[in-house]
Structure formats: structure tokens, C-alpha cells
Short mmCIF file of C-alpha atoms and ligand atoms in Angstrom, two decimals:
data_model
loop_
_atom_site.label_atom_id
_atom_site.label_comp_id
_atom_site.label_asym_id
_atom_site.label_seq_id
_atom_site.Cartn_x
_atom_site.Cartn_y
_atom_site.Cartn_z
CA MET A 141 36.76 -4.00 -21.56
CA THR A 142 38.57 -6.75 -24.53
CA SER A 143 37.00 -6.40 -28.02
CA ASN A 144 34.89 -9.60 -28.05
CA ASP A 145 32.73 -8.10 -25.33
CA LYS A 146 29.13 -7.73 -26.20
CA ILE A 147 27.20 -4.76 -24.87
CA ILE A 148 23.65 -4.63 -23.65
CA GLU A 149 21.77 -1.40 -22.64
CA ILE A 150 20.83 -0.93 -19.00
CA GLU A 151 17.62 1.28 -18.02
CA VAL A 152 17.93 2.64 -14.94
CA LEU A 153 15.05 4.84 -12.83
CA ARG A 154 17.27 7.89 -11.75
CA TYR A 155 16.04 9.63 -8.64
CA ARG A 156 17.89 12.59 -7.38
CA PRO A 157 16.08 14.37 -4.20
CA GLU A 158 18.25 17.51 -4.62
CA GLN A 159 17.74 18.28 -8.54
CA ASP A 160 14.22 15.75 -8.90
CA GLU A 161 10.45 16.27 -8.79
CA LYS A 162 10.23 12.88 -9.11
CA PRO A 163 12.12 9.80 -10.91
CA PHE A 164 13.33 9.50 -14.45
CA LEU A 165 14.59 6.12 -16.51
CA GLN A 166 18.01 6.62 -18.06
CA SER A 167 20.04 4.23 -20.19
CA PHE A 168 23.56 2.92 -20.29
CA LYS A 169 25.47 0.60 -22.28
CA VAL A 170 27.61 -1.38 -20.06
CA PRO A 171 30.13 -4.09 -21.55
CA PHE A 172 29.93 -7.62 -19.54
CA THR A 173 31.31 -11.50 -19.67
CA ASP A 174 28.85 -14.27 -18.97
CA ASP A 175 30.29 -14.32 -15.62
CA GLN A 176 29.55 -10.85 -14.81
CA SER A 177 26.93 -10.10 -12.50
CA VAL A 178 23.77 -7.37 -12.90
CA LEU A 179 25.66 -5.81 -9.58
CA GLN A 180 28.83 -5.61 -11.37
CA GLY A 181 26.76 -4.23 -14.06
CA VAL A 182 26.01 -0.96 -12.30
CA GLN A 183 29.38 -0.73 -10.56
CA TYR A 184 30.31 -0.61 -14.10
CA ILE A 185 28.53 2.20 -14.69
CA LYS A 186 29.31 3.86 -11.69
CA ASP A 187 33.10 3.21 -12.16
CA TYR A 188 33.17 4.32 -16.34
CA LEU A 189 29.24 6.53 -16.80
CA ASP A 190 27.83 8.18 -14.05
CA GLY A 191 29.91 8.59 -11.18
CA SER A 192 26.60 9.95 -9.07
CA LEU A 193 24.59 7.03 -9.59
CA SER A 194 23.76 5.38 -5.78
CA PHE A 195 23.43 1.71 -5.14
CA ARG A 196 23.60 -0.62 -2.09
CA TRP A 197 26.08 -3.82 -1.95
CA SER A 198 28.20 -5.41 0.54
CA CYS A 199 28.83 -9.03 -0.30
CA ARG A 200 28.44 -9.87 -3.84
CA MET A 201 27.47 -13.60 -2.89
CA ALA A 202 23.76 -13.44 -2.00
CA ILE A 203 24.35 -13.47 2.31
CA CYS A 204 24.01 -10.00 3.46
CA GLY A 205 20.61 -8.89 1.72
CA SER A 206 21.31 -5.57 0.85
CA CYS A 207 21.66 -5.51 -3.48
CA GLY A 208 18.23 -6.16 -3.91
CA MET A 209 16.44 -4.11 -6.61
CA MET A 210 13.52 -4.93 -8.97
CA ILE A 211 15.25 -6.13 -12.41
CA ASN A 212 12.82 -5.94 -15.01
CA GLY A 213 10.05 -5.44 -12.59
CA VAL A 214 10.76 -9.06 -10.70
CA PRO A 215 12.27 -8.13 -6.79
CA LYS A 216 15.80 -9.76 -7.43
CA LEU A 217 19.12 -9.84 -5.32
CA SER A 218 21.00 -8.62 -7.98
CA CYS A 219 24.82 -10.09 -6.66
CA LYS A 220 23.05 -13.69 -8.26
CA THR A 221 21.17 -12.47 -10.74
CA PHE A 222 23.31 -12.50 -14.24
CA LEU A 223 23.21 -9.99 -17.29
CA ARG A 224 23.55 -12.91 -19.51
CA GLU A 225 19.83 -14.46 -18.55
CA TYR A 226 18.53 -10.72 -20.36
CA TYR A 227 21.26 -10.59 -22.78
CA PRO A 228 20.04 -9.99 -26.27
CA GLY A 229 17.31 -7.95 -24.77
CA LYS A 230 17.17 -4.77 -22.02
CA ILE A 231 17.90 -4.16 -18.64
CA THR A 232 15.31 -2.04 -16.62
CA LEU A 233 16.75 -1.14 -12.90
CA GLU A 234 14.03 0.49 -10.51
CA ALA A 235 14.51 0.49 -6.22
CA LEU A 236 13.34 -2.09 -4.23
CA LYS A 237 8.95 -1.38 -4.59
CA HIS A 238 6.86 -0.77 -1.44
CA PHE A 239 9.43 1.25 -0.36
CA PRO A 240 10.25 5.41 -0.86
CA ILE A 241 13.10 6.45 -2.95
CA GLU A 242 15.70 7.82 -0.35
CA LYS A 243 18.38 8.22 -4.24
CA ASP A 244 18.39 6.31 -7.39
CA LEU A 245 18.17 2.44 -6.59
CA ILE A 246 18.70 2.89 -2.41
CA ILE A 247 15.32 2.61 -0.71
CA ASP A 248 14.46 4.18 2.51
CA LEU A 249 14.50 0.77 4.68
CA SER A 250 13.51 2.63 8.16
CA ASP A 251 9.53 1.10 8.38
CA PHE A 252 11.06 -2.15 7.48
CA ILE A 253 13.79 -1.86 10.34
CA ASN A 254 11.24 -0.50 13.32
CA LYS A 255 8.91 -3.61 12.27
CA LEU A 256 11.67 -5.84 12.46
CA GLU A 257 12.82 -4.62 15.81
CA SER A 258 8.76 -4.42 16.96
CA ILE A 259 8.35 -8.38 17.29
CA LYS A 260 11.90 -8.76 19.95
CA PRO A 261 13.85 -11.39 16.91
CA TYR A 262 15.49 -12.88 19.89
CA ILE A 263 15.64 -15.59 22.66
CA ILE A 264 13.30 -14.37 25.46
CA PRO A 265 14.04 -17.30 27.66
CA ALA A 266 11.59 -17.86 30.80
CA ALA A 267 14.23 -17.73 33.09
CA PRO A 268 17.49 -16.97 32.60
CA ARG A 269 20.35 -18.94 33.30
CA THR A 270 23.71 -17.99 34.50
CA LEU A 271 27.26 -18.86 32.86
CA GLU A 272 27.70 -21.60 34.85
CA GLN A 273 24.29 -23.14 33.80
CA GLY A 274 26.18 -23.27 30.01
CA GLU A 275 23.92 -22.54 27.08
CA TYR A 276 21.02 -22.88 25.92
CA LEU A 277 20.12 -26.52 24.23
CA GLN A 278 18.22 -27.28 21.51
CA THR A 279 18.24 -31.22 19.76
CA PRO A 280 18.24 -31.10 15.76
CA ARG A 281 14.39 -31.80 15.75
CA GLN A 282 13.50 -28.37 17.74
CA LEU A 283 16.13 -26.77 15.40
CA ASP A 284 14.28 -28.70 12.50
CA ARG A 285 11.37 -26.46 13.21
CA ILE A 286 12.72 -23.43 12.44
CA ALA A 287 16.21 -23.69 10.83
CA GLN A 288 14.06 -22.92 7.40
CA PHE A 289 12.89 -19.91 8.87
CA SER A 290 15.95 -17.87 10.17
CA SER A 291 18.12 -18.65 7.17
CA CYS A 292 16.20 -15.10 5.89
CA ILE A 293 18.92 -12.93 5.09
CA ASN A 294 16.59 -9.28 5.79
CA CYS A 295 16.55 -8.85 1.87
CA MET A 296 13.27 -7.48 1.88
CA LEU A 297 12.37 -9.00 -2.13
CA CYS A 298 9.58 -10.58 -0.08
CA TYR A 299 8.29 -6.71 0.77
CA ALA A 300 8.54 -5.75 -2.26
CA ALA A 301 7.08 -8.45 -3.65
CA CYS A 302 3.85 -8.31 -1.58
CA PRO A 303 1.22 -6.31 -2.95
CA GLN A 304 -0.63 -6.10 0.32
CA TYR A 305 2.62 -3.79 1.37
CA GLY A 306 2.26 -1.59 -0.63
CA LEU A 307 -0.91 -0.95 -0.72
CA LYS A 308 -1.21 -1.40 3.89
CA PRO A 309 2.37 0.38 5.09
CA ASP A 310 1.20 -0.61 8.32
CA TYR A 311 1.32 -4.73 7.63
CA LEU A 312 3.83 -6.53 9.61
CA GLY A 313 4.39 -8.00 6.43
CA PRO A 314 6.54 -11.41 5.58
CA ALA A 315 9.74 -11.54 6.86
CA ALA A 316 8.82 -9.62 9.99
CA ILE A 317 6.02 -12.36 10.43
CA THR A 318 8.47 -14.90 9.07
CA LEU A 319 10.84 -13.74 12.01
CA LEU A 320 8.26 -13.97 14.57
CA HIS A 321 7.08 -17.63 13.75
CA ARG A 322 10.97 -18.55 13.91
CA TYR A 323 11.18 -17.13 17.86
CA ASN A 324 7.58 -18.58 18.30
CA GLU A 325 8.79 -22.09 17.59
CA ASP A 326 12.02 -21.78 19.07
CA ASN A 327 11.89 -23.77 22.23
CA ARG A 328 14.60 -21.91 23.85
CA ASP A 329 12.28 -19.08 23.99
CA ALA A 330 8.57 -17.99 26.10
CA ALA A 331 8.04 -15.19 25.15
CA LYS A 332 5.17 -16.05 22.39
CA ALA A 333 1.99 -14.52 24.01
CA GLU A 334 4.31 -11.50 23.69
CA ARG A 335 4.15 -11.16 20.15
CA MET A 336 1.03 -13.00 19.34
CA GLN A 337 -0.66 -9.40 20.43
CA LEU A 338 1.01 -8.38 17.06
CA LEU A 339 0.13 -11.51 14.85
CA ASN A 340 -3.26 -10.89 16.52
CA ALA A 341 -3.88 -7.63 15.37
CA HIS A 342 -4.68 -6.54 11.64
CA GLU A 343 -1.43 -5.40 10.50
CA GLY A 344 -0.39 -8.34 11.69
CA VAL A 345 -1.73 -12.58 9.22
CA TRP A 346 -4.33 -11.30 8.95
CA GLY A 347 -3.28 -8.16 6.52
CA CYS A 348 -2.28 -11.36 4.08
CA THR A 349 -4.21 -12.40 1.84
CA LEU A 350 -1.65 -15.10 0.59
CA VAL A 351 -0.74 -13.58 -2.93
CA GLY A 352 2.56 -16.10 -2.58
CA TYR A 353 4.68 -14.25 -4.22
CA CYS A 354 6.61 -13.17 -0.91
CA SER A 355 7.73 -17.09 -1.29
CA ASP A 356 8.41 -17.02 -4.70
CA VAL A 357 11.06 -13.87 -4.88
CA CYS A 358 12.76 -15.67 -1.36
CA PRO A 359 16.64 -15.74 -2.63
CA LYS A 360 16.90 -18.05 0.71
CA ASP A 361 13.51 -19.92 0.06
CA VAL A 362 12.44 -19.61 3.38
CA ASP A 363 8.91 -19.67 2.03
CA PRO A 364 7.55 -16.58 4.22
CA ALA A 365 3.92 -16.94 2.68
CA ALA A 366 3.95 -20.64 4.49
CA ALA A 367 5.40 -19.05 8.11
CA ILE A 368 2.06 -15.84 8.10
CA ASN A 369 -0.87 -18.73 6.56
CA ARG A 370 0.20 -21.28 9.48
CA ASN A 371 0.02 -18.45 11.79
CA LYS A 372 -3.57 -17.17 10.87
CA LEU A 373 -3.65 -20.72 12.36
CA ASN A 374 -2.47 -19.92 15.30
CA SER A 375 -3.91 -16.45 15.57
CA THR A 376 -7.22 -17.67 16.19
CA MET A 377 -6.77 -20.50 17.71
CA ASP A 378 -5.42 -17.82 20.33
CA TYR A 379 -8.06 -15.65 19.88
CA PHE A 380 -10.67 -18.28 20.85
CA LEU A 381 -8.22 -19.97 23.82
CA ARG A 382 -8.80 -16.34 25.03
CA PHE A 383 -12.17 -17.25 25.86
CA VAL A 384 -10.94 -19.95 27.78
CA ALA A 385 -7.37 -19.46 29.10
CA PRO A 386 -7.10 -16.17 30.80
CA ARG A 387 -3.54 -15.33 28.90
CA GLY A 388 -4.28 -17.02 25.49
CA GLY A 389 -3.60 -20.86 24.21
CA ASN A 390 0.12 -20.31 25.96
CA MET B 286 20.19 21.08 6.28
CA SER B 287 18.34 17.82 5.05
CA THR B 288 17.77 17.25 1.74
CA ARG B 289 16.47 13.85 2.26
CA LYS B 290 12.89 14.12 0.28
CA PRO B 291 12.11 9.93 -0.25
CA TYR B 292 9.97 9.59 -3.17
CA VAL B 293 6.55 7.02 -2.96
CA ARG B 294 6.00 5.52 -5.95
CA PRO B 295 2.35 5.23 -6.19
CA MET B 296 0.73 2.25 -6.41
CA ALA B 297 -2.29 2.99 -9.02
CA GLY B 298 -2.99 -0.71 -11.66
CA TRP B 299 -0.30 -2.42 -9.48
CA TRP B 300 -2.48 -5.55 -10.25
CA LEU B 301 -1.75 -5.20 -13.88
CA LYS B 302 2.01 -4.90 -13.28
CA ASN B 303 3.06 -8.70 -13.04
CA PRO B 304 1.67 -11.86 -13.93
CA VAL B 305 1.77 -13.12 -10.53
CA TYR B 306 -0.68 -10.44 -9.93
CA VAL B 307 -3.47 -10.74 -12.00
CA ARG B 308 -3.11 -14.35 -11.49
CA TYR B 309 -3.63 -13.49 -8.16
CA ILE B 310 -6.93 -11.24 -9.29
CA LEU B 311 -8.55 -14.06 -11.44
CA ARG B 312 -8.10 -16.33 -8.49
CA GLU B 313 -9.72 -14.11 -6.00
CA SER B 314 -12.84 -13.03 -8.38
CA THR B 315 -13.24 -16.89 -8.67
CA ALA B 316 -15.38 -15.53 -5.68
CA VAL B 317 -17.86 -13.90 -7.63
CA PHE B 318 -19.88 -16.81 -9.29
CA VAL B 319 -19.44 -19.18 -7.10
CA GLY B 320 -20.69 -16.62 -4.65
CA ILE B 321 -23.44 -16.04 -7.61
CA TYR B 322 -24.50 -20.15 -7.69
CA ALA B 323 -24.91 -20.28 -4.28
CA VAL B 324 -27.45 -18.00 -4.12
CA ILE B 325 -28.71 -19.50 -7.29
CA LEU B 326 -29.21 -22.76 -4.79
CA LEU B 327 -30.50 -21.29 -2.81
CA VAL B 328 -33.58 -20.34 -4.58
CA GLY B 329 -34.12 -23.23 -5.80
CA LEU B 330 -34.37 -24.45 -2.51
CA LEU B 331 -37.07 -21.85 -1.41
CA ARG B 332 -38.60 -22.77 -5.10
CA LEU B 333 -38.68 -26.47 -3.80
CA SER B 334 -40.35 -25.79 -1.03
CA SER B 335 -43.15 -22.83 -2.50
CA GLY B 336 -44.95 -26.74 -4.25
CA GLU B 337 -44.43 -28.87 -7.56
CA ALA B 338 -45.00 -25.75 -9.90
CA ALA B 339 -42.75 -23.24 -8.76
CA TRP B 340 -39.82 -26.51 -8.92
CA ASN B 341 -40.57 -27.35 -12.45
CA ASN B 342 -40.18 -23.26 -13.07
CA TRP B 343 -37.07 -23.44 -11.85
CA LEU B 344 -35.85 -26.28 -13.15
CA ILE B 345 -37.02 -25.20 -17.31
CA ALA B 346 -35.19 -21.75 -15.82
CA MET B 347 -31.97 -23.36 -15.01
CA GLN B 348 -32.62 -25.15 -18.91
CA SER B 349 -32.13 -21.86 -20.70
CA PRO B 350 -29.11 -20.87 -22.71
CA GLY B 351 -28.37 -18.19 -20.30
CA ALA B 352 -28.10 -20.32 -17.29
CA ILE B 353 -26.05 -23.15 -18.76
CA LEU B 354 -23.70 -20.71 -20.27
CA PHE B 355 -23.42 -19.48 -16.65
CA HIS B 356 -22.77 -22.77 -14.83
CA VAL B 357 -20.16 -23.64 -17.32
CA VAL B 358 -18.46 -20.65 -16.30
CA ALA B 359 -19.31 -20.68 -13.15
CA MET B 360 -17.68 -24.17 -13.18
CA GLY B 361 -14.42 -23.02 -15.08
CA ALA B 362 -14.04 -20.92 -11.99
CA ALA B 363 -14.24 -22.90 -9.33
CA VAL B 364 -11.80 -25.86 -11.07
CA TYR B 365 -9.50 -22.60 -11.01
CA HIS B 366 -9.99 -21.62 -8.26
CA SER B 367 -10.00 -25.52 -6.39
CA VAL B 368 -6.50 -26.01 -8.28
CA THR B 369 -4.84 -22.78 -7.28
CA TRP B 370 -5.64 -23.40 -3.47
CA PHE B 371 -4.22 -27.19 -3.82
CA SER B 372 -1.22 -25.88 -4.92
CA VAL B 373 -1.23 -23.17 -1.87
CA ALA B 374 -2.35 -26.02 0.80
CA PRO B 375 0.96 -26.88 2.14
CA LYS B 376 0.98 -23.09 3.27
CA VAL B 377 -1.88 -22.52 5.23
CA MET B 378 -1.25 -26.28 7.21
CA PRO B 379 1.51 -26.91 9.48
CA PRO B 380 3.99 -29.33 8.42
CA LEU B 381 2.39 -33.04 7.65
CA MET B 382 5.08 -35.67 9.76
CA PHE B 383 5.42 -39.15 8.90
CA ASN B 384 7.52 -41.01 10.29
CA GLY B 385 9.69 -38.16 11.49
CA GLU B 386 9.95 -36.49 8.47
CA LYS B 387 8.50 -33.72 6.61
CA VAL B 388 5.91 -34.66 3.68
CA PRO B 389 7.04 -32.83 0.51
CA VAL B 390 4.92 -30.72 -0.71
CA ALA B 391 4.56 -32.65 -4.31
CA LYS B 392 2.51 -35.39 -2.23
CA ILE B 393 0.88 -33.09 -0.44
CA VAL B 394 -0.29 -31.53 -3.70
CA ALA B 395 -1.14 -35.15 -5.15
CA GLY B 396 -3.28 -36.20 -2.27
CA GLN B 397 -5.45 -33.58 -2.49
CA TYR B 398 -6.39 -34.20 -6.35
CA ILE B 399 -6.58 -37.96 -5.61
CA PHE B 400 -8.73 -37.44 -2.47
CA ALA B 401 -11.50 -34.59 -4.54
CA GLY B 402 -11.36 -37.00 -7.39
CA ILE B 403 -12.44 -39.99 -4.81
CA ILE B 404 -14.98 -37.81 -3.93
CA TYR B 405 -15.95 -37.36 -7.23
CA LEU B 406 -16.55 -40.27 -8.13
CA VAL B 407 -18.65 -41.37 -4.82
CA LEU B 408 -20.58 -38.68 -5.87
CA LEU B 409 -21.60 -39.95 -9.23
CA GLY B 410 -22.01 -43.34 -7.79
CA LEU B 411 -24.61 -42.24 -5.61
CA ILE B 412 -26.20 -39.67 -9.19
CA LEU B 413 -26.27 -42.62 -10.89
CA TRP B 414 -26.63 -45.33 -8.89
CA GLY B 415 -27.92 -44.40 -5.60
S1 SF4 C 561 11.96 -13.86 3.94
FE1 SF4 C 561 13.00 -13.72 2.01
S2 SF4 C 561 12.51 -12.36 0.34
FE2 SF4 C 561 12.24 -11.60 2.68
S3 SF4 C 561 13.58 -11.19 3.55
FE3 SF4 C 561 13.86 -13.28 4.45
S4 SF4 C 561 15.66 -13.83 2.87
FE4 SF4 C 561 14.81 -11.95 2.25
S1 FES C 562 26.05 -7.66 -2.51
FE1 FES C 562 25.31 -9.62 -0.43
S2 FES C 562 23.11 -10.05 -1.00
FE2 FES C 562 24.21 -9.09 -3.22
#
């Protein structure tokens, strides 16, 4: 710490399950330079002020998706957000909204992982190819249909932005539906009929009321709201085609 | 023994906690005004079917300050709803392709305003000269 460092106040919503009945705010004074991220701010707290503070991080470059937290009420990647943006004001940090707090800034993400698994986020081909037959082919234009939706880093900021997920935890939610859409739209995949069942359910696309905030907060411009709402049309078609074709519209 | 005790935060008052949510609730509540307006129109239709006197009474009722105030507010609500709807419409429709390229979102939004403008002008023309 040099003498010309600025000092910013960082308030953290602490919760230590062994001691605390409920979360409480704790304030820290953190010296920083203009090139430091909010993540570096909490790392400073852990290294120099309170070693018991718990939070997740890994890549420090906005790609692993593990450092998401509420920064002044807005879900953000803490490694991609700079302390200088808030100075001379203070910063309030809280674990990602709508998830149970495991400890301090760490959430229990098992619900999201289960949902992610349930949509079968992998290519299920109609007929598996042998090694001799080579890879599954895709043209640049076919890739273009799904490229945007495949850049999701599973950071869950969109879940923290979605009040419907907070109100109805059964809702499949933005990122899971977006990945479902990404695999359904993939020309190499043949499991659409299976996945449509999840989409058509009350907990599927119809849980969305188009608040649209998920797309605003997404750090990768995935636009989950678009993926979800396009599937309202798909889900409606699937429903009506069911009367005409026995296996749905696929 | 596990000391896990995940804490679930309450959702009470959620929609006041972020300006984005406030705008969302505003957008959704415009439906109330549109609904009431539809009922008023339906009543007008019923009045029309029950004779000239009833229809004229309905017209007079529509000119009361209260009725005019309601229409101004309902108009504001409908405009607000249309603006928010136009801005999210590109998310609801499949990507629009032109010459093998995705049409940019801004163009789709602008297109809706132009389309709505044309319809209003045609309607206005019909009312004034039709
Ligand atoms: S859709 Fe965006 S906000 Fe949601 S998990 Fe993926 S990258 Fe994060
Ligand atoms: S630490 Fe990996 S996304 Fe922030």
C-alpha cells in the first residue's frame, strides 16, 4: 500500500452458518488503485483484514463464471467490475440473490446444477457416428444460429436478476432454458422432442413473464430473454401440432 | 456432523428494490387501464344496441371530466405499454433474416414505430375524410 492509494468503503453481507442466525453487514476500509477489480477488493479484505471472509473465484478474467455477486444490488462478475467506478461512494456486496447463502458471498448452487443436468446439455445424435465416420459436421451458418447462446459461462447472474426464479424456485430459469435452446437448435442434435417436455411444463418457458433483466446483466451478451421468449412460440406450436402429429411437432 | 445451514433470503417487497423491477410492474399494471377501457367500449356497444337515447346518454357520460381524465390516463398507459413492447419484440420473434444476415434489433424496433405511425395516419385519414 503506497501513500497515494485511495481508500474505499466496502460493506459485505456476512453470514457464518456456525455462529449467525441471519446475515449482517460488515464494513471494511480498502485501499485501492484504479486498475483493481472488486474481486481484488475482497481478496484484500481476506488477506489483510478478515481471513474468515468466504467467496468464490478462479480465472480473474470473466470466463470461469464463479465470482458473481450482488454489487450495490446489481448482479455482476466481481472480476470484471472495477472499484474506481464506485469511488468515492461505498460498495455493498451480497451473495447472488435468489439462491440460498451457504456462507458469506458463497451461494448454494446445487439447484442450478440440477437444472443444467436436466436439460441434457450435450449433443444427442440421431445415429451415433463411429470413429471412422469422423466428426459431426456443421456449417458456419448452422453455427451462427447457436453461437450466441453457446457463449454462456454458467455464472448465474441471470438467475440473480430474475424475480420469477426468486418467487418460484422450480422455474427452470434463464441460463438452463437458453442452453436447452442452444442444443435444440443444433443441427447435429436429435433430442428436441425430449427437451420440449421440459420447455412446455409450467416450470419451463411459461414461468417467464419477460422482465428482461436477465439479458441486461449477462456478461457474455447471451440474451437469455430472447432464447426463452422465442421458445414460447415453439412451445405453443408443439402443443398444437401434438393434435395433428402423434410425437409433437418434431 | 454437517454445520450447513443455507440461509434463504425473503422476497417480500422485491419489486421496489430495483428500478428495473419498478418499471416492469408499471408495464404490467398498464393492463388494468387497457382492461377498463375495453369494458367501457363494450358498454358503449350495448348502449348502441338499445336505441338512440341510450347511445346519446353514453356519449354524454363520455364527455364528463372524470371520463376524459380516465381516457388521458389510459392513453398514457397504452403508449407506455406500446413503447416497452416495441423494445422487447425482437426478443419474442425468431431472428429476422434478410439476404442471409440477421436484421439488427434497432432496425426492427424502428420498423415497428414506422408501421404504427402509418396505421395511425390511415386511421386519422379515415376519421377526418372517410
Ligand atoms: S446466460 Fe449469461 S448471465 Fe446467465 S449464466 Fe449464462 S453467461 Fe451468466
Ligand atoms: S473469477 Fe472467473 S469469472 Fe470472475
